[in-house]
Tab-separated table of C-alpha atoms in Angstrom:
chain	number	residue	atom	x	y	z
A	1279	UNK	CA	102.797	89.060	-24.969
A	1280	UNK	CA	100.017	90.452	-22.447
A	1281	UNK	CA	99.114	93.454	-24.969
A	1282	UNK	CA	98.922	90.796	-27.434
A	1283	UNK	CA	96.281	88.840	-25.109
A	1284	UNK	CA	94.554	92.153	-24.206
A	1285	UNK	CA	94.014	93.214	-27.876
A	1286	UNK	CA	92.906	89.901	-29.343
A	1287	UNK	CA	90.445	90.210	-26.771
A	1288	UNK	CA	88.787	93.564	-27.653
A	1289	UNK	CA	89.278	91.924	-30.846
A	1290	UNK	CA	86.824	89.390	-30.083
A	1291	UNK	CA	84.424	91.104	-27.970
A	1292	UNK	CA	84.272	94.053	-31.162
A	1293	UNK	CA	83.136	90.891	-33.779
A	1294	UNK	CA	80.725	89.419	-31.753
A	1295	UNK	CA	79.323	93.270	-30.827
A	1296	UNK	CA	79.205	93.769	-34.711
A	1297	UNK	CA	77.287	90.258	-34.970
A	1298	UNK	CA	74.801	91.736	-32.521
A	1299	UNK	CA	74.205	94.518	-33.836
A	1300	UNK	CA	73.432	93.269	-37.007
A	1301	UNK	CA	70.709	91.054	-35.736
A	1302	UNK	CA	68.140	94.267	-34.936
A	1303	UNK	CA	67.235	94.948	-38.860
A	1304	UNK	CA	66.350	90.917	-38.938
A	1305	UNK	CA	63.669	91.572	-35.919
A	1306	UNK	CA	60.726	91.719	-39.029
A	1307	UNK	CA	57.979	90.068	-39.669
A	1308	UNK	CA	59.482	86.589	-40.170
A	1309	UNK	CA	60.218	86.822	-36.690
A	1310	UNK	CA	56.864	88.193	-35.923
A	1311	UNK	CA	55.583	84.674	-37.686
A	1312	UNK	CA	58.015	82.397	-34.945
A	1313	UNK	CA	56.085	84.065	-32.301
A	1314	UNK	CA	52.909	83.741	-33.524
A	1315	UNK	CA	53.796	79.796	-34.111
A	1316	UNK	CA	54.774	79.720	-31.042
A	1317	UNK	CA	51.812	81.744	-28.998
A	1318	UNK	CA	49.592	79.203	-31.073
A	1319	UNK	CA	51.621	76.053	-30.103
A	1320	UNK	CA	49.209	74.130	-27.562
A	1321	UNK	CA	52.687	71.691	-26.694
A	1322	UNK	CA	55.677	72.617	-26.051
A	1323	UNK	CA	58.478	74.205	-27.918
A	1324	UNK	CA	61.324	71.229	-29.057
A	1325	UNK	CA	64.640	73.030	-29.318
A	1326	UNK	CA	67.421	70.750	-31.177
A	1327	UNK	CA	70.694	70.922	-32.675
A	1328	UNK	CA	74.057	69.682	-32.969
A	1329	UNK	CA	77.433	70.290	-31.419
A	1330	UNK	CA	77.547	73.455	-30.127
A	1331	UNK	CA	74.083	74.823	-31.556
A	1332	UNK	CA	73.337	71.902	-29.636
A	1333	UNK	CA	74.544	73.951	-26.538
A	1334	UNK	CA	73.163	76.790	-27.549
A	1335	UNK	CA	70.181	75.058	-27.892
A	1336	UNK	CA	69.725	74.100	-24.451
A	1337	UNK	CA	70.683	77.474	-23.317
A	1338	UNK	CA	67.272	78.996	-25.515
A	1339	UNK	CA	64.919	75.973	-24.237
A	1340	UNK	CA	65.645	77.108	-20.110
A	1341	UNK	CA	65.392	80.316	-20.814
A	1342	UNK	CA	62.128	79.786	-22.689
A	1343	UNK	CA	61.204	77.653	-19.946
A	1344	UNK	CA	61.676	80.066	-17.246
A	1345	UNK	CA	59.899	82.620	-18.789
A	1346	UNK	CA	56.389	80.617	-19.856
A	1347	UNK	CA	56.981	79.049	-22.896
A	1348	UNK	CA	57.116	75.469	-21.889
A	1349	UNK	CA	60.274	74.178	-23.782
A	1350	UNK	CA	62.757	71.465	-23.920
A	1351	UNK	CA	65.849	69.917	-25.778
A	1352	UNK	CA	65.987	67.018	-27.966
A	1353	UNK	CA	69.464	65.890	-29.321
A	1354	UNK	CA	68.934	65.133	-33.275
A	1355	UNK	CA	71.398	62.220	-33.369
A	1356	UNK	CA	69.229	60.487	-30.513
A	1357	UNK	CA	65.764	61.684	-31.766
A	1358	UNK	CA	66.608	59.508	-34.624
A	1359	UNK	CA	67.014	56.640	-32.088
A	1360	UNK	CA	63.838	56.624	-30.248
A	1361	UNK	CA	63.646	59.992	-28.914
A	1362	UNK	CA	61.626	61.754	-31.656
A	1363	UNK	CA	58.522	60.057	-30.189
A	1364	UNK	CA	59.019	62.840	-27.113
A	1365	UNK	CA	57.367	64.996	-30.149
A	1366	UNK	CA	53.841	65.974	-30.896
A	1367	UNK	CA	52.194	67.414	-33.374
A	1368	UNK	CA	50.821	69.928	-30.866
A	1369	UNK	CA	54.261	70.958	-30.403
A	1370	UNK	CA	56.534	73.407	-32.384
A	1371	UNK	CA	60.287	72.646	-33.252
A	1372	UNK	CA	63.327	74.931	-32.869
A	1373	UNK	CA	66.007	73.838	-34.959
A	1374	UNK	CA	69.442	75.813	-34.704
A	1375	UNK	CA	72.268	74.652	-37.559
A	1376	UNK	CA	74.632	77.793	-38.332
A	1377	UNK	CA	75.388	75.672	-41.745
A	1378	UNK	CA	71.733	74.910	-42.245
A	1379	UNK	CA	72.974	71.754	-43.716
A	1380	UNK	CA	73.412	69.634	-40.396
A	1381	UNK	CA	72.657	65.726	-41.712
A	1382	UNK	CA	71.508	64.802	-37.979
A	1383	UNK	CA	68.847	67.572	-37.718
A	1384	UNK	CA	67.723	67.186	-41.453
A	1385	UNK	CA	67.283	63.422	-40.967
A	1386	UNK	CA	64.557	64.281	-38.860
A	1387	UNK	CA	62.907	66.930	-40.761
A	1388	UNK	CA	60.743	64.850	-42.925
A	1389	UNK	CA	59.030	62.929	-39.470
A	1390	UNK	CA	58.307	66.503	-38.583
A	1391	UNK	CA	56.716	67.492	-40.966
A	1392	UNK	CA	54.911	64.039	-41.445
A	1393	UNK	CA	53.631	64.911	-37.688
A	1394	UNK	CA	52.358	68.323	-38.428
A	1395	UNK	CA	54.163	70.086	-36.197
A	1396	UNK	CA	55.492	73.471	-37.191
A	1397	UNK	CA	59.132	74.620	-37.938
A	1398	UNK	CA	61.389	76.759	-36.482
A	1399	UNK	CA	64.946	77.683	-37.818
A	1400	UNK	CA	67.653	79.878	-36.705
A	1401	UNK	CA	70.627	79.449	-39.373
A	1402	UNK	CA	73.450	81.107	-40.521
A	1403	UNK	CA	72.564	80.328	-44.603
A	1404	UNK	CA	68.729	81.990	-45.239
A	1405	UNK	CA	68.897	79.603	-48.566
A	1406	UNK	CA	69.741	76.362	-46.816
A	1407	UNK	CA	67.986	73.183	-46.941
A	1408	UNK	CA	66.995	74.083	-43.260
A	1409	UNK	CA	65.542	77.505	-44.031
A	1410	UNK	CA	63.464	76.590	-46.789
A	1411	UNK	CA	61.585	73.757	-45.146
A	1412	UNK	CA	61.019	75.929	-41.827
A	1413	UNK	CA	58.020	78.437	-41.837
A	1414	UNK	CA	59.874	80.800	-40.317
A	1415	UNK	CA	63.620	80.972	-40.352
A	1416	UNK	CA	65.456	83.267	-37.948
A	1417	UNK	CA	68.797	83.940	-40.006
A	1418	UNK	CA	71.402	84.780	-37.368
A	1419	UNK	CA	74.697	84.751	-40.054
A	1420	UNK	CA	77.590	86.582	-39.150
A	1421	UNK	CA	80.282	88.929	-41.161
A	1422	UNK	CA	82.904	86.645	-39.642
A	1423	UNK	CA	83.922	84.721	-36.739
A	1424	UNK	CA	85.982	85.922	-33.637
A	1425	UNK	CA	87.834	82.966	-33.835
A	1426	UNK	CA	91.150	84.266	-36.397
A	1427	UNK	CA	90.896	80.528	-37.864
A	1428	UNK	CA	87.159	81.599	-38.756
A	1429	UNK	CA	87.049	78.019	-38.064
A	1430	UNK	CA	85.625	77.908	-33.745
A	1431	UNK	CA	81.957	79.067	-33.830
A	1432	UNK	CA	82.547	82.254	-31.650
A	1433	UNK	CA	79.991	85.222	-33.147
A	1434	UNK	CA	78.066	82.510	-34.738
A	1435	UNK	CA	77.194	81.029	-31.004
A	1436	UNK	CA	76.902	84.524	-29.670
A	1437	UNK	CA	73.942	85.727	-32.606
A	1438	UNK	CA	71.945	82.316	-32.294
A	1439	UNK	CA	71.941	82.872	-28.329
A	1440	UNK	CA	70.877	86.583	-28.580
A	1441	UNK	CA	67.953	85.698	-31.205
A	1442	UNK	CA	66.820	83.198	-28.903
A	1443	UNK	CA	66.940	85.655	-25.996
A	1444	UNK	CA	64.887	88.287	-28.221
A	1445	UNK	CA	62.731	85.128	-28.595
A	1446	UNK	CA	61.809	84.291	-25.252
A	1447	UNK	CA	61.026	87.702	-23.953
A	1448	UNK	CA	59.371	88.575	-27.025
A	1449	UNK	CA	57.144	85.917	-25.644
A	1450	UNK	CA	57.312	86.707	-22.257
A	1451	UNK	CA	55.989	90.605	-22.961
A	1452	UNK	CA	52.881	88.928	-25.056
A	1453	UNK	CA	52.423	86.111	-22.416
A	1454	UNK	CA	52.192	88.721	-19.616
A	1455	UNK	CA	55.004	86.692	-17.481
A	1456	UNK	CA	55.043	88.925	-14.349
A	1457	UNK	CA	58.017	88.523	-11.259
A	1458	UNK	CA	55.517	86.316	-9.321
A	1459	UNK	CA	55.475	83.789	-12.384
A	1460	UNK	CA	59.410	83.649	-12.440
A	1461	UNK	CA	58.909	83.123	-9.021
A	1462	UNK	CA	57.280	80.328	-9.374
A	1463	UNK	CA	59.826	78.971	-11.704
A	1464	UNK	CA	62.369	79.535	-9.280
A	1465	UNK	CA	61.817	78.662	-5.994
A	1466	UNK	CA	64.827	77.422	-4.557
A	1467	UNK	CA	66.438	81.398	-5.647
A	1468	UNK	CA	66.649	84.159	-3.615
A	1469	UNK	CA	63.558	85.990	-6.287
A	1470	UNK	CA	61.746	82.969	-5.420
A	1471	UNK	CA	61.837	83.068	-1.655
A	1472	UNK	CA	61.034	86.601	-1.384
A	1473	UNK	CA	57.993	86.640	-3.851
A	1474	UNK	CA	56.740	83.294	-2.919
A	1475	UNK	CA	57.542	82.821	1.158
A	1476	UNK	CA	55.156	83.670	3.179
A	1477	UNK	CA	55.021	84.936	7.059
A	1478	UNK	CA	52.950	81.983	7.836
A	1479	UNK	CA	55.714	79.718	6.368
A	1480	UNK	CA	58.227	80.622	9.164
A	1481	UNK	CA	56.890	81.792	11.467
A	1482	UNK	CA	56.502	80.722	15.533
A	1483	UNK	CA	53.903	79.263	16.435
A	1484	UNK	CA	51.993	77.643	19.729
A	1485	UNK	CA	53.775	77.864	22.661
A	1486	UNK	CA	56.761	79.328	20.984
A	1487	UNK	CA	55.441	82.623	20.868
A	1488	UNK	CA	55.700	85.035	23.745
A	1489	UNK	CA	52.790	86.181	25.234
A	1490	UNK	CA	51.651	87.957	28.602
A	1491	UNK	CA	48.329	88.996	29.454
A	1492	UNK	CA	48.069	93.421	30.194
A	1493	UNK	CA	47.772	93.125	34.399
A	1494	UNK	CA	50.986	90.496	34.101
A	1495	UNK	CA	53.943	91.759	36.202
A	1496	UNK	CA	56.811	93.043	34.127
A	1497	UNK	CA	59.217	90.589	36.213
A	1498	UNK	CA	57.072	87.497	34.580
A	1499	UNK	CA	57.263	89.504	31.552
A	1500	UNK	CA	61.233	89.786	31.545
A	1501	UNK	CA	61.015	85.565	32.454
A	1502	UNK	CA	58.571	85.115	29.419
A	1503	UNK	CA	60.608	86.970	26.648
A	1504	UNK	CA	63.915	85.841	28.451
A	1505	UNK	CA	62.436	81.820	27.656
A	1506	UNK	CA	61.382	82.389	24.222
A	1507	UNK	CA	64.547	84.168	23.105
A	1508	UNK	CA	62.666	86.700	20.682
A	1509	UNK	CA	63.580	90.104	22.064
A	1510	UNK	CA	60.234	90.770	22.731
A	1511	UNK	CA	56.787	89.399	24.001
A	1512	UNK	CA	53.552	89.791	23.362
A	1513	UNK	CA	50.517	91.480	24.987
A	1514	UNK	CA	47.307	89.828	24.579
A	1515	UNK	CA	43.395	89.902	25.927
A	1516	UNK	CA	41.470	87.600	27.106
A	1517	UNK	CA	39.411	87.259	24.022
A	1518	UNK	CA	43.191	85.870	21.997
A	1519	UNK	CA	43.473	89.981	20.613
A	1520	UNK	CA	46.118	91.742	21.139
A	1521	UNK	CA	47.062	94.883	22.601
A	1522	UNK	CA	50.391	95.794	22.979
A	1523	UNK	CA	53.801	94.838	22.606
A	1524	UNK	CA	57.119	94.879	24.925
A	1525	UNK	CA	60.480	94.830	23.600
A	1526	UNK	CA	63.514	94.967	24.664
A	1527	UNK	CA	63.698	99.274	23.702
A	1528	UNK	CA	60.553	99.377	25.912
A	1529	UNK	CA	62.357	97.806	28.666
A	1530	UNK	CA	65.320	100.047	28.864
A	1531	UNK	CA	63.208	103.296	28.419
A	1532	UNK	CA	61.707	101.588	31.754
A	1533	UNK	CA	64.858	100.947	33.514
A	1534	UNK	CA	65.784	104.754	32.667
A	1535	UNK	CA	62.521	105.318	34.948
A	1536	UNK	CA	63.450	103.610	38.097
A	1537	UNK	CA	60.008	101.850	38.015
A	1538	UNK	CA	59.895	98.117	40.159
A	1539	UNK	CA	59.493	95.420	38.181
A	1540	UNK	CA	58.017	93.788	40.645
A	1541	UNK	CA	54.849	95.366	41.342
A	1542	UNK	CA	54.564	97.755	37.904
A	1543	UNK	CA	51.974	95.847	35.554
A	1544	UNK	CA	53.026	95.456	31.403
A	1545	UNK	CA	50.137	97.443	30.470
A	1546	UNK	CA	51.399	100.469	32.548
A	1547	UNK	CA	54.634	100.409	30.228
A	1548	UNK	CA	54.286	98.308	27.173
A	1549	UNK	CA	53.743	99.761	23.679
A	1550	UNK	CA	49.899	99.984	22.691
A	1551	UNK	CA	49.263	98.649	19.291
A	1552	UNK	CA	53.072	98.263	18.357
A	1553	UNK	CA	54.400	97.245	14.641
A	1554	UNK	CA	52.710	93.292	13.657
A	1555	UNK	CA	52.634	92.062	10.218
A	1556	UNK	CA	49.835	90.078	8.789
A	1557	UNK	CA	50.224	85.582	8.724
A	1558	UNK	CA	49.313	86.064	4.540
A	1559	UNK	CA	51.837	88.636	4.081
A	1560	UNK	CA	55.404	87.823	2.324
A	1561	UNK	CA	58.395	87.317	4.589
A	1562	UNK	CA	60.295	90.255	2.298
A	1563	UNK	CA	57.372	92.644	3.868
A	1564	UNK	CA	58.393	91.429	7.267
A	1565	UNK	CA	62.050	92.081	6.261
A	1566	UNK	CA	61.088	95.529	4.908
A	1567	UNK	CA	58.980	96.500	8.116
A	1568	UNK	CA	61.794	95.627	10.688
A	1569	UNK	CA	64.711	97.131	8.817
A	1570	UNK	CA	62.314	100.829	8.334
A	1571	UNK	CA	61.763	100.930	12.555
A	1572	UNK	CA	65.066	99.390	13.001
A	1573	UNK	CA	63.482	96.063	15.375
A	1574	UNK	CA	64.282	92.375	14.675
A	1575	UNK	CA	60.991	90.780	15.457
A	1576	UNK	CA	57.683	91.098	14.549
A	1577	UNK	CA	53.945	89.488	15.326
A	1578	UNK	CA	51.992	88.095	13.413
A	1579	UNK	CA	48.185	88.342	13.293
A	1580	UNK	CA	45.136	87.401	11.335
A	1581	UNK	CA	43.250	89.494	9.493
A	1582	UNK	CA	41.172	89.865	12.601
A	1583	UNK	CA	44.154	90.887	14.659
A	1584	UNK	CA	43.859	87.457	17.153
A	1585	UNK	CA	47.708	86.511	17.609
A	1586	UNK	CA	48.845	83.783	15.588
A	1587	UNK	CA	52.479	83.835	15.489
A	1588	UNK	CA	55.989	85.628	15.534
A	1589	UNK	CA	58.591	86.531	13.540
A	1590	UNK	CA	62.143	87.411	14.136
A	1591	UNK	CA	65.089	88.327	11.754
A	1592	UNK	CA	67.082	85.231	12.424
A	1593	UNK	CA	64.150	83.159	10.763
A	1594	UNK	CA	63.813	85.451	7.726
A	1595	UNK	CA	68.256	84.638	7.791
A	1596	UNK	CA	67.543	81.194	7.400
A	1597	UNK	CA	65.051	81.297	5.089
A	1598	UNK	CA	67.005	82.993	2.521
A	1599	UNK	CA	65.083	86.175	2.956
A	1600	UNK	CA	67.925	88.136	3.783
């Protein structure tokens, strides 16, 4: 019994490879001619279908959406009942029917073409109803389904969701979509938060950063980064600029010189210069800069180097960052 599960399996997975596969000699110019629609479309690309095309559907309109093709779903059955006003003619429309013959999404084909805007296909049947109204039909047939019954759309679904893959980042390559524009299509993931969060978004600010001036006494020192629980403070001039930083490394190279912390001045032992990271600059860099010199905070300065803030590793944690 578990060989048997195990082979009908690789069964499975081998039909819908073969189904794949034989999508790449149908990448021509018809498809060529669905992008261009598309490029041209000055709306937004209306993906529909029925059952699970339907699902299939809604699959290709995210991804679409994600990747800067402005897309959404429209369910035939209720676009007959009010929802076909949420098309334009300034849109383009995606429909997906492995039979070609589906009466919900060819009830609505005349209004679309009555409103101009262009068609889409992907179908299993290149000589359907479906195919020959659309301007470009993306024929994503299979030999056969996985399913033994050939009755459960198995390969079918599988081909329809790879063309629309090819489809989107077809259009993503032309579009120039770059990381930053995911990004910005995904902001509550973990891409979004490290190309879109900036220092100045979590950092410390005010009062809550730790900050001594050079001729402070490293005792007072110890007391300021002791209260502001960062691991480090701070070393700043009188004109807001700093100059230095002292961290808890610096203090035990100190310690290892029997200096008094009582009379010894910051300047004397704290680290001139010392690693700071920009306010503009993403929170990844941050992340980046304390994991190369192995340190969990950072400052943060403006592009004139006055002190504005502070960063530490347990506010890039709950940020996401991490």
């Amino acid at each position: 019994m578990r060989s048997s599960f195990i082979e009908s399996a690789r069964q499975a997975i081998a039909i819908e490879r073969e189904a794949i596969d034989a999508l790449t000699d149908r990448i021509d110019h018809t498809f060529e001619t669905a992008c261009d629609l598309i490029m041209q479309c000055s709306g937004r690309v209306v993906v529909t279908g029925m059952g699970k095309s339907g699902h299939i559907g809604k699959k290709i309109a995210a991804t679409l959406a994600s990747t800067g093709t402005p897309s959404f779903f429209v369910h035939p059955g209720e676009a007959s009942h009010g929802d076909l006003g949420m098309i334009t003619g300034d849109d383009v429309v995606l429909a997906i029917s492995n039979s070609g013959q589906t009466g919900e999404v060819l009830t609505i084909l005349p209004l679309i073409k009555r409103m101009g805007a262009p068609l889409i296909s992907m179908t299993g049947d290149p000589d359907s109803v479906l195919a020959r109204e659309a301007e470009a039909n993306l024929d994503v047939s299979v030999p056969r389904e996985a399913c033994p019954l050939g009755l459960a759309p198995t390969s079918s679904t599988t081909a329809t969701l790879v063309m629309g893959d090819a489809l989107a980042v077809a259009l993503l390559e032309a579009r120039g979509f770059s990381a930053e524009d995911f990004a910005f299509s995904h902001p509550g993931g973990s891409l979004g938060r490290r190309l879109l969060l900036r220092v100045s978004d979590i950092m410390h600010t005010g009062e809550r950063v730790p900050r001594v001036s050079p001729t402070t006494l490293l005792s007072e020192a110890l007391l300021e980064i002791s209260g502001k629980g960062l691991g480090m403070t701070t070393v700043v001039d009188d004109q807001g600029l700093m100059v230095g930083v002292f961290t808890d490394g610096d203090l035990r190279r100190t310690l290892d010189r029997n200096l008094d912390v009582h009379v010894t001045p910051i300047q004397d032992v704290m680290t001139i210069g010392g690693k700071r990271i920009y306010e503009d600059q993403l929170a990844a860099e941050a992340l980046k800069i304390m994991d190369e010199v192995k340190i969990t905070a950072l400052p943060v300065i403006d592009r004139h180097n006055n002190l504005v803030g502070a960063i530490n590793m347990h506010d890039l944690l709950r940020a996401g960052v991490l």
